[in-house]
XYZ file of C-alpha atoms in Angstrom:
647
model
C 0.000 0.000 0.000
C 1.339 3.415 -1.289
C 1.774 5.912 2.066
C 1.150 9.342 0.630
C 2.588 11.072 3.716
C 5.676 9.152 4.233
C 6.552 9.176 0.397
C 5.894 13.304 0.279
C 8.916 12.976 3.203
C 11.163 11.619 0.570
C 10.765 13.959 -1.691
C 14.331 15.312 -3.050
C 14.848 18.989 -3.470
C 15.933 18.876 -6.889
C 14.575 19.168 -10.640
C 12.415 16.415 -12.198
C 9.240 15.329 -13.159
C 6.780 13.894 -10.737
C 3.330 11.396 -12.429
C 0.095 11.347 -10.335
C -1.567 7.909 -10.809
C -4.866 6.818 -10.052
C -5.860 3.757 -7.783
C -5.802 1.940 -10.970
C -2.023 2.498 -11.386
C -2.942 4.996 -14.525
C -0.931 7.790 -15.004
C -3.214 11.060 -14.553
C -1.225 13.934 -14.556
C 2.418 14.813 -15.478
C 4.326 17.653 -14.713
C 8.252 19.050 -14.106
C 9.144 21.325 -10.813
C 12.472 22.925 -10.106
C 11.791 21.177 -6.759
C 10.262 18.424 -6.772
C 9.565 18.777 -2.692
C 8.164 21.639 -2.859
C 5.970 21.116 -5.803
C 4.476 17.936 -5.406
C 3.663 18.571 -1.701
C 1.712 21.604 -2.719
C -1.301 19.178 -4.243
C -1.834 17.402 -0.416
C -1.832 20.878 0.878
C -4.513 24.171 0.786
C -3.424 24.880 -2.378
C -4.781 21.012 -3.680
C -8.288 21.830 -2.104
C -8.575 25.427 -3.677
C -10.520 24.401 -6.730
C -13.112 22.309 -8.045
C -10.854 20.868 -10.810
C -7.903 20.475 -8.454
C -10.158 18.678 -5.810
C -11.335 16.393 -8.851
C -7.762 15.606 -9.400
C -5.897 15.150 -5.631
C -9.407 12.928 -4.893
C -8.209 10.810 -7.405
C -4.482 10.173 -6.365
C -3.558 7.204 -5.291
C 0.343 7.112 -5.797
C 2.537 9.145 -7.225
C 6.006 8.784 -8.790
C 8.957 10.965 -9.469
C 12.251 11.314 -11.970
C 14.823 13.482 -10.628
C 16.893 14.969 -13.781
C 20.083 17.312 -13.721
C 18.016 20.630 -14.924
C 15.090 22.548 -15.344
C 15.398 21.900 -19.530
C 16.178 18.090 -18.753
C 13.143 17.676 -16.968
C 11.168 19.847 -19.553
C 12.170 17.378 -22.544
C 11.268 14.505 -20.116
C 7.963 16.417 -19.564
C 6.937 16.608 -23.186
C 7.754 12.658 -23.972
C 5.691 11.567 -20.947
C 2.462 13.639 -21.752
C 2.917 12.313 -25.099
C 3.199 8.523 -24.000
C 0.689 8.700 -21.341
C -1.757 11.304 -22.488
C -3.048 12.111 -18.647
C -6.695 12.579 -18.415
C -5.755 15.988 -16.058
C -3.152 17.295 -18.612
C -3.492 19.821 -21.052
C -3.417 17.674 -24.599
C -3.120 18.901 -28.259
C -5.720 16.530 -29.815
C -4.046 13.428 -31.732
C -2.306 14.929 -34.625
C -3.290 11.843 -36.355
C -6.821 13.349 -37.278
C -4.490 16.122 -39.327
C -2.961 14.414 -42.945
C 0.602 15.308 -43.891
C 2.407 14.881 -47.252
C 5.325 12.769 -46.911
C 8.390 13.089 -49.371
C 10.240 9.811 -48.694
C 13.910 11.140 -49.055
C 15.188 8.661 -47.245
C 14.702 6.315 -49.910
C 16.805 5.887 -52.996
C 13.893 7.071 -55.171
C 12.349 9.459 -52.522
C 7.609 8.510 -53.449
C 5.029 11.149 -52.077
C 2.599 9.957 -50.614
C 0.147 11.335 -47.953
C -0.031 9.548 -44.005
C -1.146 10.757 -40.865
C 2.005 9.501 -39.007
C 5.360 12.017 -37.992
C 8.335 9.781 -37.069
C 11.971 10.739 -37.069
C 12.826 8.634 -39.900
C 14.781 10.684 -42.597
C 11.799 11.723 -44.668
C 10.242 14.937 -45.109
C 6.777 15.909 -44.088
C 4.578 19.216 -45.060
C 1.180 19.788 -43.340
C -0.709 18.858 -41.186
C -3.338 19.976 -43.535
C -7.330 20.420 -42.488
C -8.445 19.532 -46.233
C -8.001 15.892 -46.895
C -9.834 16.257 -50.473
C -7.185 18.778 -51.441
C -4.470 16.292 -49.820
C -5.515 13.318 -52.097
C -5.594 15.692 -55.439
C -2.359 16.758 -54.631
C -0.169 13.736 -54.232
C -1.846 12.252 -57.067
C -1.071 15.280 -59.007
C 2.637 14.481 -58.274
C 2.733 11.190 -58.846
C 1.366 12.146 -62.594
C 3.219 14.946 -63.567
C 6.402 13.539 -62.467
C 5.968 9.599 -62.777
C 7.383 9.092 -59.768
C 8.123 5.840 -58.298
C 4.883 4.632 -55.994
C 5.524 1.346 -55.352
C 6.993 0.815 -51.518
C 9.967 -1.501 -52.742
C 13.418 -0.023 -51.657
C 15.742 -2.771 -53.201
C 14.937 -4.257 -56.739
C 16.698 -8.183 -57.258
C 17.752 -8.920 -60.610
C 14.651 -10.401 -62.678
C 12.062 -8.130 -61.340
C 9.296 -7.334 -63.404
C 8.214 -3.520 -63.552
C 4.261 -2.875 -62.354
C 1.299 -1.648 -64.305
C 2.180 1.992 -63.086
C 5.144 1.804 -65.860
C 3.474 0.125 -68.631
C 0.650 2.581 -68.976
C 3.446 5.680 -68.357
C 2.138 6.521 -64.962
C 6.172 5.506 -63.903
C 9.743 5.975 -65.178
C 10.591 2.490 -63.911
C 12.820 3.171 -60.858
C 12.937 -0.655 -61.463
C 14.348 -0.860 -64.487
C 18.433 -0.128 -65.605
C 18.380 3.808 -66.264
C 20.845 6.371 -67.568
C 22.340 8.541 -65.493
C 20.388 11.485 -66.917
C 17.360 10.069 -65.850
C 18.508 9.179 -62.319
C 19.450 13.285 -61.697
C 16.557 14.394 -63.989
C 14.391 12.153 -61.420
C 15.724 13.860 -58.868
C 15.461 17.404 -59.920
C 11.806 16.583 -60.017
C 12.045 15.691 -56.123
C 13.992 19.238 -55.681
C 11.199 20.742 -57.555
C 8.161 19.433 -55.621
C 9.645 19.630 -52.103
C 9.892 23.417 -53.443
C 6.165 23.666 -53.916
C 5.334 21.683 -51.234
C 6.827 24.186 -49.071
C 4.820 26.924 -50.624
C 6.981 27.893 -53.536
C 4.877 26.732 -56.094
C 4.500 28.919 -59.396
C 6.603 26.500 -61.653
C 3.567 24.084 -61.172
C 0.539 25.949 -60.893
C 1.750 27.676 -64.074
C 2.073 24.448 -66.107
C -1.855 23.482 -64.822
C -3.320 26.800 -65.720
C -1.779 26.615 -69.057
C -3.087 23.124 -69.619
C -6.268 24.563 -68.461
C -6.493 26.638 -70.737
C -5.508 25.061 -73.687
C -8.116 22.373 -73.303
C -10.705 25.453 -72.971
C -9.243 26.767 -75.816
C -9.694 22.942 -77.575
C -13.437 23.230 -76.607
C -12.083 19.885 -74.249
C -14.156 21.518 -71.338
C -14.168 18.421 -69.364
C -10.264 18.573 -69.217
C -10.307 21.992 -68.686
C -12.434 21.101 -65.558
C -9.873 18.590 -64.096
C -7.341 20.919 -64.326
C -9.073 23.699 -63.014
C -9.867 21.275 -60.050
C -6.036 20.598 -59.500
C -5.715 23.688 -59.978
C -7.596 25.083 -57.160
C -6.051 22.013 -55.091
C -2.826 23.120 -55.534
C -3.666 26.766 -53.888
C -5.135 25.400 -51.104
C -2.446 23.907 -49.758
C 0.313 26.638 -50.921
C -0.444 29.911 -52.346
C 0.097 32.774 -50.535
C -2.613 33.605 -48.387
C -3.629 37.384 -47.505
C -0.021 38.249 -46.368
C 2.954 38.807 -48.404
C 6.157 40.231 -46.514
C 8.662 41.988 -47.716
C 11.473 39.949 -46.001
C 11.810 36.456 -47.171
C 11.221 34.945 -43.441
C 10.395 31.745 -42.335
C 8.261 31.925 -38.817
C 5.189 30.998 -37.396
C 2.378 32.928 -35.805
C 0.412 31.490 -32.814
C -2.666 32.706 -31.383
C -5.519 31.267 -29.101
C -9.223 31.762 -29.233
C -9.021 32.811 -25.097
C -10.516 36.115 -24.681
C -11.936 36.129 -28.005
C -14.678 33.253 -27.347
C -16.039 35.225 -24.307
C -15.882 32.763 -22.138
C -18.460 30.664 -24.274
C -17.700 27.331 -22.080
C -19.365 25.447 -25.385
C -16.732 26.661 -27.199
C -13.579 24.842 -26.195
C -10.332 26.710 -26.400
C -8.021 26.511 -29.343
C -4.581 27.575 -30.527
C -4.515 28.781 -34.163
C -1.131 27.906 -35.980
C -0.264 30.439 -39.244
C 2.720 29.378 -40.820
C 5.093 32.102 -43.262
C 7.672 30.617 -45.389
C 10.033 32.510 -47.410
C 7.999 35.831 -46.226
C 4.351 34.103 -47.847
C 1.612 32.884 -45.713
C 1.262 29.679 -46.767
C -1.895 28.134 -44.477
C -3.770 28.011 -41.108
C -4.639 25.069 -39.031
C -5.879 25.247 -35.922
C -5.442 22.930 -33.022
C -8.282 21.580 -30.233
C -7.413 20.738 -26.457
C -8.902 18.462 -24.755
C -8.986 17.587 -20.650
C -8.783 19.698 -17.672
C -6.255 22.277 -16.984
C -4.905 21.752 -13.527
C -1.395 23.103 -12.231
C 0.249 24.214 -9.031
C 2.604 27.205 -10.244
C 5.880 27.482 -7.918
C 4.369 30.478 -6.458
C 0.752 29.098 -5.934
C -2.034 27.317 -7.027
C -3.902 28.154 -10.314
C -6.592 25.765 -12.255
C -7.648 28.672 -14.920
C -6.444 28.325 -18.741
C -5.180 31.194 -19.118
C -3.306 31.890 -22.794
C 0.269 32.115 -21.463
C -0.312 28.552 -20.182
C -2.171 26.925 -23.417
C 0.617 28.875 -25.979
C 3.603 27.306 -23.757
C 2.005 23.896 -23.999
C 0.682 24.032 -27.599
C 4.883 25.095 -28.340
C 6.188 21.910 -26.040
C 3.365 19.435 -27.781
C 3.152 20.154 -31.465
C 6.782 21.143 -32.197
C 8.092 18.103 -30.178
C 5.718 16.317 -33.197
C 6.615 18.569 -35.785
C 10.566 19.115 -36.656
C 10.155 22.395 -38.830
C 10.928 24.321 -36.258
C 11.387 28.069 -37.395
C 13.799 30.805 -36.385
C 10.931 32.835 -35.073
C 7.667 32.146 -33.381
C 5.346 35.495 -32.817
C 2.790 35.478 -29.968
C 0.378 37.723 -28.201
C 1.338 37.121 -25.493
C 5.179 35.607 -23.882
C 4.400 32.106 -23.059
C 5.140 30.865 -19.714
C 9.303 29.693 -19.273
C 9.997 31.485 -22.851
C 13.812 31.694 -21.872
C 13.434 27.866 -21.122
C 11.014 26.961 -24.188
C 13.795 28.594 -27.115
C 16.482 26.638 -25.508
C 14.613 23.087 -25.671
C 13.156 24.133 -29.243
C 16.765 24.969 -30.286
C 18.571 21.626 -29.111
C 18.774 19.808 -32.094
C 18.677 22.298 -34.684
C 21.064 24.394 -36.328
C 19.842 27.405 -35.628
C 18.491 29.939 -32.794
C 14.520 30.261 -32.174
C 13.271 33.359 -30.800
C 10.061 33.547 -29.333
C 8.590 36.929 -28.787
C 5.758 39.723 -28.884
C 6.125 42.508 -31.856
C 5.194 45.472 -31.042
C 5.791 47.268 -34.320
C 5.995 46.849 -38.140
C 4.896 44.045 -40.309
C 5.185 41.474 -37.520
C 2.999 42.994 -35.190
C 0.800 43.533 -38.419
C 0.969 39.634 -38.906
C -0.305 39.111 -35.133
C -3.217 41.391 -35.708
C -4.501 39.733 -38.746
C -3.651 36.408 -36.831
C -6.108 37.595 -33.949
C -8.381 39.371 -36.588
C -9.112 35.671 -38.450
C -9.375 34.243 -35.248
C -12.172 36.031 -33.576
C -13.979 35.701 -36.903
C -13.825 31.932 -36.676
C -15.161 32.129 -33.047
C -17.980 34.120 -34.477
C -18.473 31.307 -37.015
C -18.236 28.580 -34.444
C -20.866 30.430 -32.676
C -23.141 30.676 -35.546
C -22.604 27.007 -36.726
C -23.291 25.959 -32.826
C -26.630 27.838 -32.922
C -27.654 26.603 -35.999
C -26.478 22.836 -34.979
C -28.707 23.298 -31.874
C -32.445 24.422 -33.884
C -31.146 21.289 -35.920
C -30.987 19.255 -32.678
C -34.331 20.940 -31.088
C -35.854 20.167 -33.986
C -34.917 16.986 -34.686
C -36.025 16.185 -31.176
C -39.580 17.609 -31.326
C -39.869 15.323 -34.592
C -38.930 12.014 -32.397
C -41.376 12.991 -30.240
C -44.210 13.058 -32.516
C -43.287 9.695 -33.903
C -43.211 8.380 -30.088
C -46.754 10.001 -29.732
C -47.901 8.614 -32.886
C -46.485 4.545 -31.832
C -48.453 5.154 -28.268
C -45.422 5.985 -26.317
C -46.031 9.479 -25.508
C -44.371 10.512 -22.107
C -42.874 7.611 -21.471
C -40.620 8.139 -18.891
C -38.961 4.468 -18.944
C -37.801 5.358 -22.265
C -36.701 8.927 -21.984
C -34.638 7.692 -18.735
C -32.359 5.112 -21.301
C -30.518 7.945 -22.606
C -31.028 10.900 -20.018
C -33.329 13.027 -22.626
C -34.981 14.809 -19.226
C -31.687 15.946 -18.568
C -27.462 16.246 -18.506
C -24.812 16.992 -21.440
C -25.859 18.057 -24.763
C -25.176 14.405 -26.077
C -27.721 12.790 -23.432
C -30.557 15.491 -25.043
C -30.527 13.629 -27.806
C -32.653 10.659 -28.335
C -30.991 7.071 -28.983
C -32.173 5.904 -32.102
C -30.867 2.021 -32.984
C -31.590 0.723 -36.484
C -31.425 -2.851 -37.838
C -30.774 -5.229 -41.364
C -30.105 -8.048 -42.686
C -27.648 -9.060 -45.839
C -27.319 -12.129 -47.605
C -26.841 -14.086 -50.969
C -29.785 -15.842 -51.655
C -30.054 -17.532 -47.669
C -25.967 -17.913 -47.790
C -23.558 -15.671 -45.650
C -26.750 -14.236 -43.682
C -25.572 -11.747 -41.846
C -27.456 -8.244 -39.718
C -26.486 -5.175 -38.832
C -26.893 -2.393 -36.317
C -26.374 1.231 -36.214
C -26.419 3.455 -33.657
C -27.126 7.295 -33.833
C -27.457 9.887 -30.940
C -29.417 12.610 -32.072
C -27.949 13.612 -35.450
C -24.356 12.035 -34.613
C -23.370 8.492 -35.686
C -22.489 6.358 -32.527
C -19.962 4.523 -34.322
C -18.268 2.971 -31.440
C -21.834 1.151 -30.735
C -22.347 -0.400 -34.253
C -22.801 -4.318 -34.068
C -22.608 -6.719 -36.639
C -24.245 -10.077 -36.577
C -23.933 -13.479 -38.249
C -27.248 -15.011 -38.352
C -26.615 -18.605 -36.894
C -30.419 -20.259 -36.340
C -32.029 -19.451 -39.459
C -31.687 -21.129 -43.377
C -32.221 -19.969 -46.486
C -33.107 -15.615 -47.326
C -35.986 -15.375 -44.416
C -35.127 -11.688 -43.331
C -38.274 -12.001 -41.087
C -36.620 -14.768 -38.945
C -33.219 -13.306 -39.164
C -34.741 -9.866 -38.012
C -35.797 -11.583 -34.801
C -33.331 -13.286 -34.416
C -30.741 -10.668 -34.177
C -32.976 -8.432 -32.177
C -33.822 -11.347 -29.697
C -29.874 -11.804 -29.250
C -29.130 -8.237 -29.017
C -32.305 -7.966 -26.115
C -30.941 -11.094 -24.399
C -27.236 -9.796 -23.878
C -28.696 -6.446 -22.822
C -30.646 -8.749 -20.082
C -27.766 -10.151 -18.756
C -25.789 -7.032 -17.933
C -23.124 -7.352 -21.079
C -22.081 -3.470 -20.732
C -21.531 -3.516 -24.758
C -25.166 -3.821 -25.325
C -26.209 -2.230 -21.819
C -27.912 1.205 -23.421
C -31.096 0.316 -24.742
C -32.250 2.540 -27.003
C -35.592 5.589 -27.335
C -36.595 4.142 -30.522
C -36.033 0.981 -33.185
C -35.846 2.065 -37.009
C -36.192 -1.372 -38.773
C -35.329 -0.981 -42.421
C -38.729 -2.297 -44.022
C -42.447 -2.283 -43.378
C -44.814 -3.663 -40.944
C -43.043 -7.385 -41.376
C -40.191 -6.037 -40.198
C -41.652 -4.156 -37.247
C -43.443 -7.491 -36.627
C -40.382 -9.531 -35.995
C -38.909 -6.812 -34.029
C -42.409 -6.694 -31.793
C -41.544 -10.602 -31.175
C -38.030 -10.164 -30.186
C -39.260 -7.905 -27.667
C -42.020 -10.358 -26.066
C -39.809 -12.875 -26.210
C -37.114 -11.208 -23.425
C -39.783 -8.496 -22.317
C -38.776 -5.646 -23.631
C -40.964 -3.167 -24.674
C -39.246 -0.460 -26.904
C -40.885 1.739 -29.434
C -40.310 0.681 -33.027
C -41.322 1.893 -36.489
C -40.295 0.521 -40.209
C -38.979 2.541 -43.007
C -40.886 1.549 -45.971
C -38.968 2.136 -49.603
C -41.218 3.324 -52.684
C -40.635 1.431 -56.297
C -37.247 3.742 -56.626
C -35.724 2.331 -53.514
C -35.952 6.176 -51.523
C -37.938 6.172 -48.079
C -41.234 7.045 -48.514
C -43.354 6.485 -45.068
C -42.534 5.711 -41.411
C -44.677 2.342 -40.330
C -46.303 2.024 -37.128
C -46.973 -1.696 -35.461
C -50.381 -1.708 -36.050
C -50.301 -1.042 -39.920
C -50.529 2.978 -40.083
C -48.521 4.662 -42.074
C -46.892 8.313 -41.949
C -45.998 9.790 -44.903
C -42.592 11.399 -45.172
C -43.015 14.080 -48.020
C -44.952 15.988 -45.398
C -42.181 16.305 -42.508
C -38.716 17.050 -44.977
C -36.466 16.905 -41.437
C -37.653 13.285 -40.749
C -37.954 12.148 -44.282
C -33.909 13.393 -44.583
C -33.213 11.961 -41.296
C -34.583 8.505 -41.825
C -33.254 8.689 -45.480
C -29.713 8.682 -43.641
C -30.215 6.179 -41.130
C -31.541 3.658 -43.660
C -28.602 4.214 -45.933
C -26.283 4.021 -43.268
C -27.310 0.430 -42.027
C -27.863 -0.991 -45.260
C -23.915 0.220 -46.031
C -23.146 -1.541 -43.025
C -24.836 -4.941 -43.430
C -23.639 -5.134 -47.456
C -20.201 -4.226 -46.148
C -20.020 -7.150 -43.692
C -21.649 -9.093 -45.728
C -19.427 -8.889 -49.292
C -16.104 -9.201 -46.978
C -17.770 -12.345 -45.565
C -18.694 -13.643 -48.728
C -15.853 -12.747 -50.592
C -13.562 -14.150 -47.735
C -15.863 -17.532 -48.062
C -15.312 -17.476 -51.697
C -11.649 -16.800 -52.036
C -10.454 -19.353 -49.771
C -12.948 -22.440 -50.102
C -11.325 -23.469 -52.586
C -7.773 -24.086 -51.789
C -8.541 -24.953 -48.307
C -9.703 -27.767 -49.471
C -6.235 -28.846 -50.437
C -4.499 -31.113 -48.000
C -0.972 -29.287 -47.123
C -2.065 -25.806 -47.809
C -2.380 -23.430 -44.931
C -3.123 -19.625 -44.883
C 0.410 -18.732 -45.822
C 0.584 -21.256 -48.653
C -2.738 -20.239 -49.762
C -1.834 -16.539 -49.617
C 1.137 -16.909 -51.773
C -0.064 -18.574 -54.295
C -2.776 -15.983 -54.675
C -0.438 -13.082 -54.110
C 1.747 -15.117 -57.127
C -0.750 -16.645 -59.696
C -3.426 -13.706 -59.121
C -6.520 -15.924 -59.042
C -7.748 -19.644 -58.348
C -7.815 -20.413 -62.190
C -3.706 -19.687 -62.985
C -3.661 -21.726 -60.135
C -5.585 -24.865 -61.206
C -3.677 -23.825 -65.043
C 0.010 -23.883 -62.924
C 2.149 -26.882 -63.437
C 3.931 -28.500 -60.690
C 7.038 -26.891 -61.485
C 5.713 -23.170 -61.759
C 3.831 -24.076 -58.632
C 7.212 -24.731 -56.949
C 8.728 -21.331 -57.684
C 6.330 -19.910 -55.344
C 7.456 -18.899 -51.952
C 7.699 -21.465 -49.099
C 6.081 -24.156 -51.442
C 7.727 -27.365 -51.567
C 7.909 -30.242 -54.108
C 5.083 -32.111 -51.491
C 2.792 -29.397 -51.507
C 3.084 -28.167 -55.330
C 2.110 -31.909 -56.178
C -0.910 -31.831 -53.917
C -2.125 -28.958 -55.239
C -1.716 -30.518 -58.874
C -3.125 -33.783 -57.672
C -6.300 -32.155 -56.218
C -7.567 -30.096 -59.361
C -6.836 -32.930 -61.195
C -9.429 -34.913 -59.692
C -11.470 -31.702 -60.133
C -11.435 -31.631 -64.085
C-alpha cells in the first residue's frame, strides 16, 4: 500500500518530473518542478483543495512517482515525452495529430515517393502539413505522382529479374525498377527538388504548367479537361499559395494565437490555438489545433486551475513542435508564453539554428499578429453561428422524435426517456438514442445483420454491431430480423455493458413485417421499446414511417424526418452489405484451396499473391507451382493432384 505522507517525506529537493496515478495504477497527470519537494507537496496541501478541478484531481491520487533529472530543460524534454506517452486525463493535450494528414516526401529512400499519411516519425523523410483539407491532400499527391511519374511502389531494393508494375506500362512511372541512364537518375531527382519546393509553398513552376493546360483544353473546346485541371488547380492553392499576407522579407516563422478572450468565455466553445505558418515571407496556411482535458497546475508560487493563454501557448509550443521538426527561427505570440527563456532553448537543441520567441510590437510582424487575432475572432464568431444553428437542428430533430413516439403510443414515457437521459445532462444525453437494424445475404448464404447506432444527429460509431445469423436457413429476413434483435435484447438482459444502453426508438429498415419480428423479439425477453419501419417506394428512396399496427406516416410531409430517416436507412444498409461482401468474398476466395491437404493460410496466400486468381492456379504446373514462396515439391504436387481430380 502506497503511504502518501511518508513518500511526500522523501521527496528530493531537486529538478524532475513527478506522475500522479490513479488507484488503478494509470498515469493522470504529469508535470516538471524545479523542486520536486516543494511542488508535489503543494497538491496534499490548501493549495490542492482550492478548486473544483484540483479537488477532482488530488481525490483521485492514489500514488505518485517521481524522476529526478540534472536541470530545469532536462526535466522539460522529459515532460513533453511523458504527456505524449501517457496522455493524462488531467493534462493539457493537443488533440491526436493523427486526425491532421501530412504529405510525406520519402527522401530517405533511394527514389524518394510522395505519398500522404497521418504519421510524424523521425525517420529521414520529409513531411509538409498537417493539412485540415483531406480532399485537397488526395488531389495533390496524385497530381505528383502524374506529372512527375514518380516511383509509388513501396519496394526499396529491386533483385535482378524483377518485373516492372502496371504503373510503368501505362506511363504513370519511369521504372525506378528498371536499368536507367544517369540522366534520368538526376533528372528524377530534380523533379524531387522541384516538388519539395512547392510543397513548401513555392509553387509557381507548377501551378503555371496546370493553368496553361487549363487553358488550352478550354481553348480545344475539351471543357471536361479543362475542368480537371481547373480542379487541380484550385487544389494546388489550397495547400500553398500565398494567403492574404505577403512580406517583404523572405522569413520563415510561425504565428500562434488562441481563441481565449476572443470566445467570451463561451464554455461550449472549447479553447483553441490557431497555428499560421510564413515561409520565405508568404503565408502559406492556417490550421488550428483543439485541447482536450482539464487544466490543472500548481505554479511554484501558488495554485492556479484557470487556462489562461500564457499557459495553453507554452504547452501548444512543447506538444506540437516536439511532433513537428520544422521548427522556425521565429515564433510570434500575443502574449510571452510561460518559461519562454526555457522553451527557445529546448526548441533549439537539435537544430542548427536559434529560435526566438517573442511579442512585436511594431511593423509588419505585429501587423501579422493582428490579422492572426483578426481571423481568429472571426472563426469564433463562425463557431458560434454554426453551434446555434447545430442546436435548432438538434431541437428540432427532437420535437420530430417525439411526434413519432406520440404517434407509436409511447407518448411521455418516462422508462424510455430515462435510457438515454433526454430529461436531462450533457448536450449528447438530449438527444434521443435511435438504434436501427438489417439483414444481408446471398440468396439464404452468408446471412448476416447489422446495427447502427445514432445519438441525435451524430453516428455512434463505437456502438455499431454486426451479426452473423446462426439459427435461421435460407433468405428469411423475417426470422433473421428476430433473431438478431432477440440476441441483441438477451445480452442487454444479462448485464453485457456492450449492449447495456437500450435505445428511445427501433428504425427497422422495411415495413410492418419487419416491425413485426422486431415486436416478437421484444415479447420474447420483455422488452418493450418503441419501433417503427422505413418503408422504400418502387425507386428504392424512403417514402413512409410504419407504425406496429399497420398505419402509415408519410414522409413528403415532414422534410427533417424524411432526410433523417433517409440517412439512417442508408447508413445500415452500407453496413450490413459491407459485412456481408467481406464475408462472402472471404468464403469465396479461400474455399477453394482450403480444401487442399498441405495448404495453410500462408501457402494459400502466396499462391494468390503469385498466380493472381484460383484459375492460374488450377492452369500452374507443378514446377511453376514450386517457384512460389515457401512451397515445396510435397505441396506443389498436392495442389496438382487435387484439381486434377477436379477436371
Amino acid at each position: 500500500m502506497f503511504d502518501i505522507k511518508e513518500n511526500l517525506k522523501k521527496l528530493p529537493d531537486t529538478p524532475g518530473v513527478y506522475m500522479h496515478k490513479d488507484s488503478l495504477g494509470q498515469v493522470i497527470y504529469v508535470g516538471k518542478a524545479i523542486s520536486l519537494r516543494n511542488r508535489v507537496r503543494q497538491y496534499f496541501q490548501t493549495y490542492g483543495k482550492s478548486t473544483p478541478k484540483l479537488r477532482a484531481l488530488t481525490s483521485q491520487i492514489a500514488e505518485f512517482e517521481y524522476i529526478t533529472c540534472a536541470s530545469e530543460m532536462e526535466a522539460l524534454i522529459l515532460e513533453c515525452n511523458l504527456i505524449k506517452r501517457y496522455q493524462p486525463k488531467y493534462n493539457v493535450l493537443l488533440r491526436d495529430d493523427k486526425t491532421y494528414p501530412y504529405i510525406m516526401v520519402t527522401l530517405s529512400e533511394r527514389f524518394p515517393r510522395v505519398v500522404k499519411t497521418r504519421e510524424l516519425k523521425n525517420d529521414g523523410n520529409k513531411y509538409f502539413g498537417p493539412y485540415s483539407d483531406v480532399g485537397a491532400v488526395n488531389q495533390v499527391v496524385d497530381l505528383l505522382n502524374n506529372t512527375y511519374h514518380l516511383k509509388r511502389c513501396s519496394v526499396t531494393e529491386f533483385r535482378s529479374g524483377h518485373r516492372p508494375c502496371l504503373n510503368y506500362h501505362i506511363g504513370q512511372c519511369l521504372g525506378m525498377c528498371m536499368p536507367l541512364e544517369k540522366d534520368a537518375l538526376e533528372g528524377y531527382k530534380r523533379n524531387i527538388d522541384t516538388i519539395v519546393d512547392f510543397l513548401s509553398g513555392r509553387n509557381k513552376e507548377i501551378t503555371k504548367s496546370l493553368r496553361e493546360s487549363m487553358n488550352r483544353a478550354s481553348e480545344s473546346m475539351d471543357f471536361e479537361e479543362a475542368a480537371k485541371y481547373r480542379d487541380l488547380l484550385m487544389a494546388a492553392e489550397a495547400l500553398s499559395q500565398a494567403q492574404r499576407v505577403t512580406m517583404v522579407s523572405g522569413k520563415d516563422l510561425d504565428v500562434i494565437v488562441t481563441s481565449i478572450k476572443k470566445a467570451e468565455a463561451d464554455e461550449s466553445i472549447p479553447p483553441f490555438v490557431v497555428l499560421f505558418q510564413v515561409r520565405d515571407g508568404k503565408m502559406i496556411g492556417r490550421e488550428t489545433f483543439d485541447f482536450s482535458g482539464e487544466t490543472v497546475s500548481v505554479n511554484e508560487g501558488g495554485a492556479s486551475d484557470s487556462i489562461d493563454e500564457k499557459k495553453l501557448i507554452s504547452e501548444f509550443i512543447k506538444q506540437y513542435y516536439v511532433r513537428w521538426a520544422d521548427v522556425p527561427h521565429d515564433i510570434l505570440v500575443p502574449v510571452l508564453p510561460e518559461e519562454a527563456d526555457l522553451l527557445e532553448e529546448f526548441l533549439a537543441k537539435d537544430l542548427s539554428h536559434k529560435v526566438r520567441i517573442s511579442v512585436p510590437k511594431r511593423g509588419e510582424n505585429r501587423a501579422l499578429i493582428l490579422m492572426a487575432e483578426k481571423d481568429t475572432l472571426e472563426l469564433v464568431k463562425t463557431l458560434k453561428a454554426r453551434k446555434s444553428s447545430d442546436d435548432e437542428k438538434r431541437s428540432a430533430l427532437r420535437s420530430e422524435i417525439e411526434y413519432l413516439l406520440e404517434q407509436a403510443g409511447y407518448a411521455g414515457r418516462s422508462e424510455n426517456q430515462s435510457r438515454s437521459g433526454i430529461e436531462g445532462g450533457t448536450e449528447a444525453q438530449k438527444d434521443y438514442r435511435v438504434e436501427s437494424y438489417d439483414i444481408s445475404n446471398t440468396n439464404g448464404v452468408d446471412s448476416v445483420g447489422a446495427m447502427v447506432v445514432f445519438q441525435g444527429n451524430r453516428k455512434v460509431r463505437k456502438d455499431y454491431r454486426r451479426f452473423k445469423i446462426k439459427t435461421v436457413v435460407g433468405p428469411d429476413d423475417y426470422a433473421s430480423l428476430e433473431e438478431m434483435l432477440t440476441r441483441r435484447l438477451a445480452r442487454a438482459q444479462k448485464g453485457d455493458p456492450a449492449f447495456a444502453t437500450l435505445p428511445d426508438i427501433i428504425f427497422m429498415d422495411g415495413g410492418l413485417g419487419q416491425v413485426t419480428s422486431a415486436r416478437k423479439a421484444m415479447q420474447a425477453t420483455g422488452y418493450d421499446i418503441p419501433v417503427v419501419g422505413l418503408a422504400k417506394d418502387d425507386s428504392h428512396r424512403t417514402r413512409a414511417v410504419v407504425f406496429a399496427d399497420g398505419t402509415e406516416l408519410d414522409l413528403r410531409e415532414r422534410p427533417l424526418l424524411f432526410k433523417y430517416a433517409g440517412t439512417i436507412q442508408e447508413e445500415v444498409h452500407r453496413f450490413a452489405i459491407e459485412y456481408h461482401r467481406g464475408l462472402h468474398g472471404k468464403r469465396a476466395i479461400s474455399s477453394v484451396l482450403d480444401e487442399i491437404p498441405g495448404i495453410g493460410e500462408k501457402r494459400r496466400n502466396a499462391l494468390l499473391s503469385h498466380f493472381g486468381s484460383v484459375d492460374a492456379i488450377k492452369a500452374a504446373s507443378e514446377e511453376e507451382l514450386r517457384a512460389v514462396s515457401g512451397m515445396d515439391a510435397r505441396a506443389a504436387k498436392s495442389i496438382r493432384e487435387f484439381f486434377d481430380k477436379k477436371s
